[in-house]
PDB file of C-alpha atoms in Angstrom:
ATOM      1  CA  MET Z   4      62.661 169.689  49.399  1.00  0.00           C
ATOM      2  CA  GLY Z   5      60.994 172.842  50.314  1.00  0.00           C
ATOM      3  CA  SER Z   6      57.609 173.610  48.783  1.00  0.00           C
ATOM      4  CA  THR Z   7      56.699 176.450  46.369  1.00  0.00           C
ATOM      5  CA  SER Z   8      53.903 179.136  45.965  1.00  0.00           C
ATOM      6  CA  ASN Z   9      52.276 180.489  42.869  1.00  0.00           C
ATOM      7  CA  ASN Z  10      48.902 182.679  42.332  1.00  0.00           C
ATOM      8  CA  ASN Z  11      47.937 180.397  39.214  1.00  0.00           C
ATOM      9  CA  ALA Z  12      48.019 177.283  40.739  1.00  0.00           C
ATOM     10  CA  ALA Z  13      45.058 174.403  40.256  1.00  0.00           C
ATOM     11  CA  PRO Z  14      42.505 174.804  42.812  1.00  0.00           C
ATOM     12  CA  GLY Z  15      43.072 172.475  46.145  1.00  0.00           C
ATOM     13  CA  SER Z  16      46.578 171.839  44.689  1.00  0.00           C
ATOM     14  CA  SER Z  17      49.677 172.941  46.555  1.00  0.00           C
ATOM     15  CA  GLY Z  18      52.302 174.326  45.127  1.00  0.00           C
ATOM     16  CA  GLY Z  19      53.268 176.091  42.025  1.00  0.00           C
ATOM     17  CA  VAL Z  20      53.155 175.750  38.379  1.00  0.00           C
ATOM     18  CA  GLY Z  21      56.420 173.850  37.600  1.00  0.00           C
ATOM     19  CA  GLY Z  22      58.351 174.556  34.732  1.00  0.00           C
ATOM     20  CA  VAL Z  23      58.075 173.654  30.647  1.00  0.00           C
ATOM     21  CA  ALA Z  24      59.452 171.491  28.919  1.00  0.00           C
ATOM     22  CA  SER Z  25      61.114 172.703  25.260  1.00  0.00           C
ATOM     23  CA  GLN Z  26      59.174 171.522  22.357  1.00  0.00           C
ATOM     24  CA  GLN Z  27      61.748 169.202  20.952  1.00  0.00           C
ATOM     25  CA  GLN Z  28      61.602 167.528  24.290  1.00  0.00           C
ATOM     26  CA  GLN Z  29      57.996 166.900  23.773  1.00  0.00           C
ATOM     27  CA  ALA Z  30      58.573 165.711  20.336  1.00  0.00           C
ATOM     28  CA  ALA Z  31      61.137 163.449  20.978  1.00  0.00           C
ATOM     29  CA  GLN Z  32      59.500 162.307  24.072  1.00  0.00           C
ATOM     30  CA  LEU Z  33      56.720 161.322  22.545  1.00  0.00           C
ATOM     31  CA  ALA Z  34      57.656 159.450  19.492  1.00  0.00           C
ATOM     32  CA  GLU Z  35      59.604 157.456  21.662  1.00  0.00           C
ATOM     33  CA  ASN Z  36      57.215 156.732  24.258  1.00  0.00           C
ATOM     34  CA  GLY Z  37      53.977 157.642  22.621  1.00  0.00           C
ATOM     35  CA  SER Z  38      51.396 159.297  24.517  1.00  0.00           C
ATOM     36  CA  ALA Z  39      49.916 157.057  26.762  1.00  0.00           C
ATOM     37  CA  GLY Z  40      46.297 158.046  25.727  1.00  0.00           C
ATOM     38  CA  GLY Z  41      47.131 157.176  22.485  1.00  0.00           C
ATOM     39  CA  ALA Z  42      46.970 154.512  20.278  1.00  0.00           C
ATOM     40  CA  GLY Z  43      50.647 153.785  21.371  1.00  0.00           C
ATOM     41  CA  GLY Z  44      49.321 153.320  24.898  1.00  0.00           C
ATOM     42  CA  ALA Z  45      50.155 149.827  26.572  1.00  0.00           C
ATOM     43  CA  GLY Z  46      46.715 148.078  26.847  1.00  0.00           C
ATOM     44  CA  GLY Z  47      44.335 151.039  26.358  1.00  0.00           C
ATOM     45  CA  ALA Z  48      41.102 150.742  24.961  1.00  0.00           C
ATOM     46  CA  HIS Z  49      40.378 152.845  21.563  1.00  0.00           C
ATOM     47  CA  GLY Z  50      37.355 153.811  22.977  1.00  0.00           C
ATOM     48  CA  ASN Z  51      39.092 155.710  26.228  1.00  0.00           C
ATOM     49  CA  GLU Z  52      41.838 157.266  24.786  1.00  0.00           C
ATOM     50  CA  ILE Z  53      42.289 160.999  25.085  1.00  0.00           C
ATOM     51  CA  PRO Z  54      41.121 162.583  22.085  1.00  0.00           C
ATOM     52  CA  VAL Z  55      44.044 163.205  19.067  1.00  0.00           C
ATOM     53  CA  GLU Z  56      43.412 166.850  19.652  1.00  0.00           C
ATOM     54  CA  PHE Z  57      44.155 167.190  23.411  1.00  0.00           C
ATOM     55  CA  ARG Z  58      47.138 164.715  23.286  1.00  0.00           C
ATOM     56  CA  ALA Z  59      50.238 166.834  23.056  1.00  0.00           C
ATOM     57  CA  GLU Z  60      48.089 169.349  26.090  1.00  0.00           C
ATOM     58  CA  VAL Z  61      47.242 166.831  28.358  1.00  0.00           C
ATOM     59  CA  ASP Z  62      51.376 165.656  27.831  1.00  0.00           C
ATOM     60  CA  ARG Z  63      52.143 169.027  28.724  1.00  0.00           C
ATOM     61  CA  ILE Z  64      50.528 169.423  31.717  1.00  0.00           C
ATOM     62  CA  PHE Z  65      51.261 166.005  33.169  1.00  0.00           C
ATOM     63  CA  PHE Z  66      54.666 166.615  33.209  1.00  0.00           C
ATOM     64  CA  GLN Z  67      54.026 170.148  34.471  1.00  0.00           C
ATOM     65  CA  PHE Z  68      51.881 168.571  37.373  1.00  0.00           C
ATOM     66  CA  MET Z  69      54.397 165.851  38.089  1.00  0.00           C
ATOM     67  CA  ASN Z  70      57.192 168.482  38.544  1.00  0.00           C
ATOM     68  CA  LYS Z  71      55.321 170.637  40.749  1.00  0.00           C
ATOM     69  CA  ILE Z  72      54.214 167.768  43.127  1.00  0.00           C
ATOM     70  CA  CYS Z  73      57.505 166.507  43.093  1.00  0.00           C
ATOM     71  CA  SER Z  74      58.717 170.223  43.953  1.00  0.00           C
ATOM     72  CA  ASN Z  75      56.030 169.839  47.385  1.00  0.00           C
ATOM     73  CA  LEU Z  76      55.691 167.362  49.517  1.00  0.00           C
ATOM     74  CA  ASP Z  77      52.859 168.468  51.443  1.00  0.00           C
ATOM     75  CA  ALA Z  78      50.934 168.637  47.805  1.00  0.00           C
ATOM     76  CA  THR Z  79      46.976 167.973  48.683  1.00  0.00           C
ATOM     77  CA  ASP Z  80      44.031 167.554  46.269  1.00  0.00           C
ATOM     78  CA  ALA Z  81      41.098 169.426  46.798  1.00  0.00           C
ATOM     79  CA  LYS Z  82      39.667 167.400  49.606  1.00  0.00           C
ATOM     80  CA  GLY Z  83      43.053 168.035  51.309  1.00  0.00           C
ATOM     81  CA  GLU Z  84      43.952 164.614  51.228  1.00  0.00           C
ATOM     82  CA  PRO Z  85      47.436 163.995  50.866  1.00  0.00           C
ATOM     83  CA  ILE Z  86      49.294 163.393  47.577  1.00  0.00           C
ATOM     84  CA  HIS Z  87      52.382 161.923  48.671  1.00  0.00           C
ATOM     85  CA  GLN Z  88      52.853 158.493  50.704  1.00  0.00           C
ATOM     86  CA  THR Z  89      54.916 159.811  53.449  1.00  0.00           C
ATOM     87  CA  LEU Z  90      57.895 157.842  54.362  1.00  0.00           C
ATOM     88  CA  MET Z  91      60.329 157.719  56.883  1.00  0.00           C
ATOM     89  CA  ALA Z  92      62.074 160.588  57.958  1.00  0.00           C
ATOM     90  CA  LYS Z  93      66.175 159.369  57.866  1.00  0.00           C
ATOM     91  CA  LYS Z  94      64.933 157.507  54.080  1.00  0.00           C
ATOM     92  CA  MET Z  95      63.668 161.012  53.645  1.00  0.00           C
ATOM     93  CA  GLN Z  96      66.831 162.685  54.196  1.00  0.00           C
ATOM     94  CA  ARG Z  97      68.449 159.800  52.553  1.00  0.00           C
ATOM     95  CA  LEU Z  98      66.627 160.738  49.167  1.00  0.00           C
ATOM     96  CA  ASP Z  99      66.304 164.519  49.214  1.00  0.00           C
ATOM     97  CA  GLU Z 100      70.346 164.197  49.205  1.00  0.00           C
ATOM     98  CA  SER Z 101      70.761 162.117  46.594  1.00  0.00           C
ATOM     99  CA  PRO Z 102      72.027 163.400  43.513  1.00  0.00           C
ATOM    100  CA  ASP Z 103      70.414 160.218  41.235  1.00  0.00           C
ATOM    101  CA  PHE Z 104      66.823 159.213  40.568  1.00  0.00           C
ATOM    102  CA  ARG Z 105      64.588 158.743  43.545  1.00  0.00           C
ATOM    103  CA  PRO Z 106      61.561 157.310  43.865  1.00  0.00           C
ATOM    104  CA  PHE Z 107      57.956 158.864  44.787  1.00  0.00           C
ATOM    105  CA  LYS Z 108      55.117 157.173  46.191  1.00  0.00           C
ATOM    106  CA  PHE Z 109      51.817 158.409  45.053  1.00  0.00           C
ATOM    107  CA  ARG Z 110      48.494 157.812  46.797  1.00  0.00           C
ATOM    108  CA  ILE Z 111      46.373 156.451  43.543  1.00  0.00           C
ATOM    109  CA  GLN Z 112      42.924 158.685  44.631  1.00  0.00           C
ATOM    110  CA  ALA Z 113      44.652 161.959  45.590  1.00  0.00           C
ATOM    111  CA  PHE Z 114      47.156 162.124  42.640  1.00  0.00           C
ATOM    112  CA  THR Z 115      44.325 161.831  40.074  1.00  0.00           C
ATOM    113  CA  ASN Z 116      41.583 164.141  41.564  1.00  0.00           C
ATOM    114  CA  ALA Z 117      44.313 166.689  41.392  1.00  0.00           C
ATOM    115  CA  PHE Z 118      45.584 165.766  37.886  1.00  0.00           C
ATOM    116  CA  LEU Z 119      41.782 166.068  37.135  1.00  0.00           C
ATOM    117  CA  GLU Z 120      41.684 169.326  38.947  1.00  0.00           C
ATOM    118  CA  GLU Z 121      44.849 170.677  37.028  1.00  0.00           C
ATOM    119  CA  LEU Z 122      43.319 169.978  33.503  1.00  0.00           C
ATOM    120  CA  ALA Z 123      40.100 171.509  34.685  1.00  0.00           C
ATOM    121  CA  PHE Z 124      41.957 174.559  35.653  1.00  0.00           C
ATOM    122  CA  GLN Z 125      43.887 174.962  32.765  1.00  0.00           C
ATOM    123  CA  GLY Z 126      41.018 174.412  30.186  1.00  0.00           C
ATOM    124  CA  TYR Z 127      40.121 171.250  30.086  1.00  0.00           C
ATOM    125  CA  PRO Z 128      37.043 170.396  32.237  1.00  0.00           C
ATOM    126  CA  GLU Z 129      35.488 166.751  31.877  1.00  0.00           C
ATOM    127  CA  ASP Z 130      32.791 167.691  29.619  1.00  0.00           C
ATOM    128  CA  LYS Z 131      35.697 168.269  27.421  1.00  0.00           C
ATOM    129  CA  ILE Z 132      37.742 165.219  28.342  1.00  0.00           C
ATOM    130  CA  PRO Z 133      35.900 162.935  30.572  1.00  0.00           C
ATOM    131  CA  MET Z 134      37.054 161.066  33.826  1.00  0.00           C
ATOM    132  CA  LYS Z 135      37.595 157.689  32.450  1.00  0.00           C
ATOM    133  CA  LYS Z 136      39.752 158.799  29.697  1.00  0.00           C
ATOM    134  CA  VAL Z 137      42.053 160.696  31.982  1.00  0.00           C
ATOM    135  CA  ARG Z 138      42.178 157.424  34.228  1.00  0.00           C
ATOM    136  CA  ASN Z 139      43.070 155.621  31.322  1.00  0.00           C
ATOM    137  CA  TYR Z 140      45.797 158.268  30.516  1.00  0.00           C
ATOM    138  CA  LEU Z 141      46.861 157.568  34.133  1.00  0.00           C
ATOM    139  CA  TRP Z 142      46.945 153.544  33.852  1.00  0.00           C
ATOM    140  CA  ASN Z 143      49.480 153.294  30.761  1.00  0.00           C
ATOM    141  CA  GLN Z 144      50.915 156.074  31.394  1.00  0.00           C
ATOM    142  CA  PRO Z 145      54.929 155.079  30.754  1.00  0.00           C
ATOM    143  CA  PHE Z 146      56.535 157.314  34.072  1.00  0.00           C
ATOM    144  CA  ILE Z 147      54.056 155.474  36.056  1.00  0.00           C
ATOM    145  CA  SER Z 148      54.447 152.240  37.665  1.00  0.00           C
ATOM    146  CA  ARG Z 149      51.611 150.814  39.068  1.00  0.00           C
ATOM    147  CA  PHE Z 150      52.626 147.084  39.642  1.00  0.00           C
ATOM    148  CA  ASN Z 151      55.755 145.669  41.275  1.00  0.00           C
ATOM    149  CA  GLU Z 152      58.219 142.982  40.184  1.00  0.00           C
ATOM    150  CA  ASP Z 153      55.776 140.208  41.478  1.00  0.00           C
ATOM    151  CA  GLY Z 154      52.725 141.120  39.231  1.00  0.00           C
ATOM    152  CA  LYS Z 155      50.944 142.219  42.339  1.00  0.00           C
ATOM    153  CA  LYS Z 156      49.824 146.407  42.410  1.00  0.00           C
ATOM    154  CA  ALA Z 157      52.065 147.798  44.576  1.00  0.00           C
ATOM    155  CA  LYS Z 158      51.548 148.737  47.899  1.00  0.00           C
ATOM    156  CA  SER Z 159      52.863 151.047  51.233  1.00  0.00           C
ATOM    157  CA  LYS Z 160      51.336 151.056  54.824  1.00  0.00           C
ATOM    158  CA  GLY Z 161      48.327 149.357  53.297  1.00  0.00           C
ATOM    159  CA  ASN Z 162      47.895 151.915  50.541  1.00  0.00           C
ATOM    160  CA  HIS Z 163      47.690 151.053  46.726  1.00  0.00           C
ATOM    161  CA  ILE Z 164      50.424 153.596  45.443  1.00  0.00           C
ATOM    162  CA  TRP Z 165      51.817 154.605  42.190  1.00  0.00           C
ATOM    163  CA  ASN Z 166      55.340 154.834  41.813  1.00  0.00           C
ATOM    164  CA  ILE Z 167      57.638 157.410  39.831  1.00  0.00           C
ATOM    165  CA  ASP Z 168      61.341 158.055  39.328  1.00  0.00           C
ATOM    166  CA  ALA Z 169      62.567 161.579  39.102  1.00  0.00           C
ATOM    167  CA  LYS Z 170      65.425 162.929  39.784  1.00  0.00           C
ATOM    168  CA  LYS Z 171      66.037 166.892  40.601  1.00  0.00           C
ATOM    169  CA  LEU Z 172      67.578 168.994  38.035  1.00  0.00           C
ATOM    170  CA  ALA Z 173      70.780 171.560  39.615  1.00  0.00           C
ATOM    171  CA  GLU Z 174      68.937 174.308  37.923  1.00  0.00           C
ATOM    172  CA  GLY Z 175      65.852 173.471  39.301  1.00  0.00           C
ATOM    173  CA  GLY Z 176      62.817 171.131  37.889  1.00  0.00           C
ATOM    174  CA  TRP Z 177      62.613 167.827  37.581  1.00  0.00           C
ATOM    175  CA  THR Z 178      63.774 164.359  34.811  1.00  0.00           C
ATOM    176  CA  PHE Z 179      61.828 161.754  34.961  1.00  0.00           C
ATOM    177  CA  ARG Z 180      62.549 158.186  33.965  1.00  0.00           C
ATOM    178  CA  PRO Z 181      60.158 155.677  32.275  1.00  0.00           C
ATOM    179  CA  PHE Z 182      59.483 152.212  32.939  1.00  0.00           C
ATOM    180  CA  HIS Z 183      59.756 149.696  30.806  1.00  0.00           C
ATOM    181  CA  ARG Z 184      58.455 146.266  30.635  1.00  0.00           C
ATOM    182  CA  LYS Z 185      61.222 143.674  31.147  1.00  0.00           C
ATOM    183  CA  LEU Z 186      62.351 140.039  32.215  1.00  0.00           C
ATOM    184  CA  ALA Z 187      61.948 140.212  36.050  1.00  0.00           C
ATOM    185  CA  GLY Z 188      64.044 138.561  38.455  1.00  0.00           C
ATOM    186  CA  SER Z 189      67.813 137.619  38.294  1.00  0.00           C
ATOM    187  CA  PRO Z 190      69.312 134.279  37.435  1.00  0.00           C
ATOM    188  CA  PRO Z 191      71.620 132.568  39.851  1.00  0.00           C
ATOM    189  CA  SER Z 192      75.344 133.738  38.788  1.00  0.00           C
ATOM    190  CA  VAL Z 193      76.759 130.485  39.971  1.00  0.00           C
ATOM    191  CA  ALA Z 194      76.412 127.028  38.568  1.00  0.00           C
ATOM    192  CA  TYR Z 195      77.958 124.284  40.556  1.00  0.00           C
ATOM    193  CA  VAL Z 196      79.613 121.137  38.927  1.00  0.00           C
ATOM    194  CA  GLY Z 197      77.298 118.456  38.857  1.00  0.00           C
ATOM    195  CA  LEU Z 198      74.325 119.829  40.518  1.00  0.00           C
ATOM    196  CA  ARG Z 199      71.441 121.359  38.173  1.00  0.00           C
ATOM    197  CA  TRP Z 200      71.310 125.162  38.357  1.00  0.00           C
ATOM    198  CA  SER Z 201      68.003 126.304  36.792  1.00  0.00           C
ATOM    199  CA  TRP Z 202      66.372 129.456  35.984  1.00  0.00           C
ATOM    200  CA  ALA Z 203      62.669 130.090  35.184  1.00  0.00           C
ATOM    201  CA  PRO Z 204      62.146 134.010  33.951  1.00  0.00           C
ATOM    202  CA  ARG Z 205      58.891 136.288  34.302  1.00  0.00           C
ATOM    203  CA  ILE Z 206      57.856 139.143  32.955  1.00  0.00           C
ATOM    204  CA  TRP Z 207      57.270 142.348  34.373  1.00  0.00           C
ATOM    205  CA  ASP Z 208      55.158 144.963  33.157  1.00  0.00           C
ATOM    206  CA  PRO Z 209      54.411 148.628  34.686  1.00  0.00           C
ATOM    207  CA  GLN Z 210      51.418 148.984  33.943  1.00  0.00           C
ATOM    208  CA  ALA Z 211      50.034 145.512  34.255  1.00  0.00           C
ATOM    209  CA  SER Z 212      49.586 142.392  36.137  1.00  0.00           C
ATOM    210  CA  ARG Z 213      51.051 139.962  33.103  1.00  0.00           C
ATOM    211  CA  THR Z 214      51.293 136.978  35.518  1.00  0.00           C
ATOM    212  CA  ASN Z 215      49.275 135.240  32.359  1.00  0.00           C
ATOM    213  CA  ILE Z 216      50.686 136.698  29.722  1.00  0.00           C
ATOM    214  CA  PRO Z 217      51.818 133.374  27.365  1.00  0.00           C
ATOM    215  CA  LEU Z 218      55.764 133.958  26.708  1.00  0.00           C
ATOM    216  CA  GLU Z 219      57.666 131.912  24.736  1.00  0.00           C
ATOM    217  CA  PHE Z 220      61.642 131.708  25.740  1.00  0.00           C
ATOM    218  CA  SER Z 221      64.696 131.026  23.252  1.00  0.00           C
ATOM    219  CA  SER Z 222      68.450 131.327  23.729  1.00  0.00           C
ATOM    220  CA  PRO Z 223      70.729 132.308  19.961  1.00  0.00           C
ATOM    221  CA  ALA Z 224      73.355 130.059  21.706  1.00  0.00           C
ATOM    222  CA  LEU Z 225      73.961 128.208  24.659  1.00  0.00           C
ATOM    223  CA  PRO Z 226      76.099 125.577  26.158  1.00  0.00           C
ATOM    224  CA  SER Z 227      75.462 122.050  25.819  1.00  0.00           C
ATOM    225  CA  TRP Z 228      74.351 121.456  29.315  1.00  0.00           C
ATOM    226  CA  LEU Z 229      71.925 124.131  29.224  1.00  0.00           C
ATOM    227  CA  SER Z 230      68.778 123.403  27.553  1.00  0.00           C
ATOM    228  CA  TRP Z 231      64.645 125.425  27.725  1.00  0.00           C
ATOM    229  CA  GLU Z 232      61.914 123.199  28.793  1.00  0.00           C
ATOM    230  CA  ASP Z 233      58.490 125.022  29.661  1.00  0.00           C
ATOM    231  CA  GLY Z 234      59.661 127.827  29.805  1.00  0.00           C
ATOM    232  CA  ILE Z 235      62.582 127.224  32.061  1.00  0.00           C
ATOM    233  CA  LEU Z 236      66.374 127.146  31.562  1.00  0.00           C
ATOM    234  CA  SER Z 237      67.873 124.544  33.676  1.00  0.00           C
ATOM    235  CA  GLY Z 238      71.085 122.210  33.540  1.00  0.00           C
ATOM    236  CA  THR Z 239      73.717 120.294  35.017  1.00  0.00           C
ATOM    237  CA  PRO Z 240      77.383 121.881  34.715  1.00  0.00           C
ATOM    238  CA  PRO Z 241      79.785 118.629  33.782  1.00  0.00           C
ATOM    239  CA  PRO Z 242      83.631 118.878  35.297  1.00  0.00           C
ATOM    240  CA  ASP Z 243      84.757 120.736  31.766  1.00  0.00           C
ATOM    241  CA  ALA Z 244      82.072 123.112  31.575  1.00  0.00           C
ATOM    242  CA  GLN Z 245      83.648 127.146  31.374  1.00  0.00           C
ATOM    243  CA  ALA Z 246      82.299 130.434  32.329  1.00  0.00           C
ATOM    244  CA  CYS Z 247      79.741 131.452  29.665  1.00  0.00           C
ATOM    245  CA  ASP Z 248      77.300 134.605  28.778  1.00  0.00           C
ATOM    246  CA  VAL Z 249      73.600 133.837  28.223  1.00  0.00           C
ATOM    247  CA  THR Z 250      70.970 135.870  26.590  1.00  0.00           C
ATOM    248  CA  VAL Z 251      67.847 134.754  27.081  1.00  0.00           C
ATOM    249  CA  GLU Z 252      64.946 136.335  24.031  1.00  0.00           C
ATOM    250  CA  ALA Z 253      61.438 136.412  25.581  1.00  0.00           C
ATOM    251  CA  ARG Z 254      58.598 136.493  22.759  1.00  0.00           C
ATOM    252  CA  CYS Z 255      55.300 137.942  23.684  1.00  0.00           C
ATOM    253  CA  ILE Z 256      52.132 139.462  22.199  1.00  0.00           C
ATOM    254  CA  GLN Z 257      50.928 142.973  22.969  1.00  0.00           C
ATOM    255  CA  ASP Z 258      48.594 144.787  21.868  1.00  0.00           C
ATOM    256  CA  GLY Z 259      48.059 142.727  17.968  1.00  0.00           C
ATOM    257  CA  ARG Z 260      51.917 142.937  17.809  1.00  0.00           C
ATOM    258  CA  GLU Z 261      55.183 141.117  18.672  1.00  0.00           C
ATOM    259  CA  GLU Z 262      57.293 141.969  21.234  1.00  0.00           C
ATOM    260  CA  MET Z 263      61.055 140.396  22.083  1.00  0.00           C
ATOM    261  CA  LEU Z 264      62.375 141.124  25.523  1.00  0.00           C
ATOM    262  CA  VAL Z 265      66.167 140.431  26.109  1.00  0.00           C
ATOM    263  CA  GLN Z 266      68.509 139.762  28.971  1.00  0.00           C
ATOM    264  CA  THR Z 267      72.235 138.965  28.998  1.00  0.00           C
ATOM    265  CA  PHE Z 268      74.130 137.412  31.986  1.00  0.00           C
ATOM    266  CA  HIS Z 269      76.973 135.214  32.617  1.00  0.00           C
ATOM    267  CA  ILE Z 270      76.760 132.578  34.266  1.00  0.00           C
ATOM    268  CA  ASN Z 271      80.650 131.148  36.484  1.00  0.00           C
ATOM    269  CA  ILE Z 272      81.466 127.541  37.162  1.00  0.00           C
ATOM    270  CA  ALA Z 273      82.140 126.204  40.003  1.00  0.00           C
ATOM    271  CA  PRO Z 274      83.144 122.967  41.918  1.00  0.00           C
ATOM    272  CA  MET Z 275      81.436 121.016  44.335  1.00  0.00           C
ATOM    273  CA  SER Z 276      83.329 119.799  47.188  1.00  0.00           C
ATOM    274  CA  GLY Z 277      82.051 115.908  49.052  1.00  0.00           C
ATOM    275  CA  SER Z 278      81.520 117.600  51.625  1.00  0.00           C
ATOM    276  CA  ASP Z 279      79.020 119.932  49.945  1.00  0.00           C
ATOM    277  CA  THR Z 280      77.758 117.184  48.296  1.00  0.00           C
ATOM    278  CA  SER Z 281      76.642 115.292  51.471  1.00  0.00           C
ATOM    279  CA  PHE Z 282      75.248 117.938  52.909  1.00  0.00           C
ATOM    280  CA  ALA Z 283      72.964 118.910  49.937  1.00  0.00           C
ATOM    281  CA  ALA Z 284      71.885 115.677  49.971  1.00  0.00           C
ATOM    282  CA  SER Z 285      70.971 115.641  53.336  1.00  0.00           C
ATOM    283  CA  ARG Z 286      69.195 118.826  54.024  1.00  0.00           C
ATOM    284  CA  ARG Z 287      68.039 119.810  51.051  1.00  0.00           C
ATOM    285  CA  PRO Z 288      66.351 117.450  48.741  1.00  0.00           C
ATOM    286  CA  SER Z 289      65.572 119.754  45.819  1.00  0.00           C
ATOM    287  CA  LEU Z 290      69.125 119.524  45.310  1.00  0.00           C
ATOM    288  CA  THR Z 291      68.707 116.038  43.717  1.00  0.00           C
ATOM    289  CA  ASN Z 292      67.414 117.006  40.617  1.00  0.00           C
ATOM    290  CA  ASP Z 293      64.287 118.106  41.275  1.00  0.00           C
ATOM    291  CA  PRO Z 294      62.313 119.310  38.632  1.00  0.00           C
ATOM    292  CA  ARG Z 295      60.121 121.549  41.329  1.00  0.00           C
ATOM    293  CA  ARG Z 296      63.001 123.976  42.267  1.00  0.00           C
ATOM    294  CA  VAL Z 297      62.994 127.442  39.995  1.00  0.00           C
ATOM    295  CA  ASN Z 298      66.069 129.233  41.319  1.00  0.00           C
ATOM    296  CA  SER Z 299      69.764 128.101  41.986  1.00  0.00           C
ATOM    297  CA  ASP Z 300      70.131 124.801  43.202  1.00  0.00           C
ATOM    298  CA  SER Z 301      73.363 125.785  45.047  1.00  0.00           C
ATOM    299  CA  VAL Z 302      74.178 125.768  48.322  1.00  0.00           C
ATOM    300  CA  LEU Z 303      77.238 127.450  49.035  1.00  0.00           C
ATOM    301  CA  PRO Z 304      77.009 131.107  48.639  1.00  0.00           C
ATOM    302  CA  GLN Z 305      76.934 133.064  45.265  1.00  0.00           C
ATOM    303  CA  ALA Z 306      79.977 134.977  44.055  1.00  0.00           C
ATOM    304  CA  SER Z 307      78.944 138.727  42.817  1.00  0.00           C
ATOM    305  CA  GLY Z 308      78.542 138.464  38.949  1.00  0.00           C
ATOM    306  CA  THR Z 309      77.874 141.646  36.673  1.00  0.00           C
ATOM    307  CA  VAL Z 310      74.550 143.214  37.026  1.00  0.00           C
ATOM    308  CA  PRO Z 311      71.904 141.752  34.090  1.00  0.00           C
ATOM    309  CA  ARG Z 312      71.762 144.034  31.368  1.00  0.00           C
ATOM    310  CA  PHE Z 313      67.995 144.791  30.283  1.00  0.00           C
ATOM    311  CA  VAL Z 314      67.402 145.472  26.703  1.00  0.00           C
ATOM    312  CA  ASN Z 315      63.599 146.028  25.415  1.00  0.00           C
ATOM    313  CA  ALA Z 316      64.138 145.602  21.750  1.00  0.00           C
ATOM    314  CA  GLY Z 317      61.132 147.528  21.139  1.00  0.00           C
ATOM    315  CA  ARG Z 318      62.168 150.811  22.776  1.00  0.00           C
ATOM    316  CA  LEU Z 319      65.684 150.941  22.009  1.00  0.00           C
ATOM    317  CA  ALA Z 320      66.898 154.651  22.874  1.00  0.00           C
ATOM    318  CA  THR Z 321      69.551 156.637  24.347  1.00  0.00           C
ATOM    319  CA  GLU Z 322      69.510 157.487  27.713  1.00  0.00           C
ATOM    320  CA  SER Z 323      69.017 160.916  26.828  1.00  0.00           C
ATOM    321  CA  GLY Z 324      66.501 160.155  24.438  1.00  0.00           C
ATOM    322  CA  ASP Z 325      64.477 158.143  27.175  1.00  0.00           C
ATOM    323  CA  MET Z 326      63.976 161.270  29.936  1.00  0.00           C
ATOM    324  CA  HIS Z 327      61.386 163.631  30.356  1.00  0.00           C
ATOM    325  CA  GLU Z 328      63.250 166.859  31.363  1.00  0.00           C
ATOM    326  CA  ILE Z 329      61.626 169.443  33.457  1.00  0.00           C
ATOM    327  CA  ARG Z 330      63.215 173.087  33.165  1.00  0.00           C
ATOM    328  CA  PRO Z 331      61.707 176.288  35.001  1.00  0.00           C
ATOM    329  CA  LEU Z 332      61.004 179.293  32.621  1.00  0.00           C
ATOM    330  CA  PRO Z 333      63.525 181.721  31.973  1.00  0.00           C
ATOM    331  CA  ARG Z 334      62.402 185.003  34.560  1.00  0.00           C
TER     332      ARG Z 334
END
C-alpha cells in the first residue's frame, strides 16, 4: 500500500486525511456497539468517559485517523516514532494482496500519541478532553484488540501492541471489524468410545484480561454421557453414543449486567481399537479418566469438524451492521 499525503494532515503524522463515513453509517455503528468513551464502553469508569457533547466527533475522528494510518505503513507520531509494528516482508506482501480482512499491529505509545495529536489538530486539545479520558476511550474501543485469547496482553517482537482488523475497499478507504467477547478455544471434535472426553471453556475479552471472571456454564440439552462440573464439560461415550451438536451457554456479569455467550459445536463419535487403548494406557496415564486433563483424551488424529460458530447474545447483528466503513469524500 502506498502512502498518501495531504496539507491538512495533523502535525507529526504521516499520511493524508482519510474519508469520512456517512451519517447513517455512524449512527448505525454507534447504536450497535456504543461509543467506547460512553456508558456502553466495557469497563469504563464514569469519571473517565468522553464528554457526551464530544462523543460523536471523537468517534468520527477515530475512524478517520484509523483510515489514514492504515493507508500509510510509514506513519509516525510527532516524535518520529513509527506507529506500525513491522512484519516480515513476505507476510506483508501476502496481507497486501489479500482481499479479506487483514490484521494491523500498532505500537501502543506511538498510536496513542498520534491520536492525541489528531484530536488536538481537529479542535480537541488536552484542555478540552484530558489525556486520561482519551486513553480510557482507546482502552475500551471495540475496534481495538488489546489482549490475546490466553488473557495476556498482545505482544510482537517484545513490544506490547494493539490489533485491529481492516479490509481495503475497492473504491478506496477501509472498513473495520469490531472485536467481541467470546468463548475461547476449540473443543475436541472427536470423542472416542470408552475414553473420557472433556473441555474447559474460558472467556476471551479483547479489551481486558478476564482470566478471573466468574462464569456459569450450562447447556440446554446434552447427551446422557456428557455433564458439567466445575466449569468442565466431560464424559465417556458408551458404544451406542451418536454424533451430536452441543450448545454451550456461558453467563457472566459485565458492568452490572448479565451477559450470555453462546457457542455451538459438533462432536463426532469414533471407536477405539484394543491396540489404541493399550497404547493409551501405557503412554498416556492421563487417558484413564484423570480429572486433571482438560482437552480431549484421544490419541488418534482428530477428524476435522465444522468450525465453531460464535454468537454473542448481547450483540446479535447482521454482518453489514457490524462493520464500520470509511469511504473517501467525493471530489
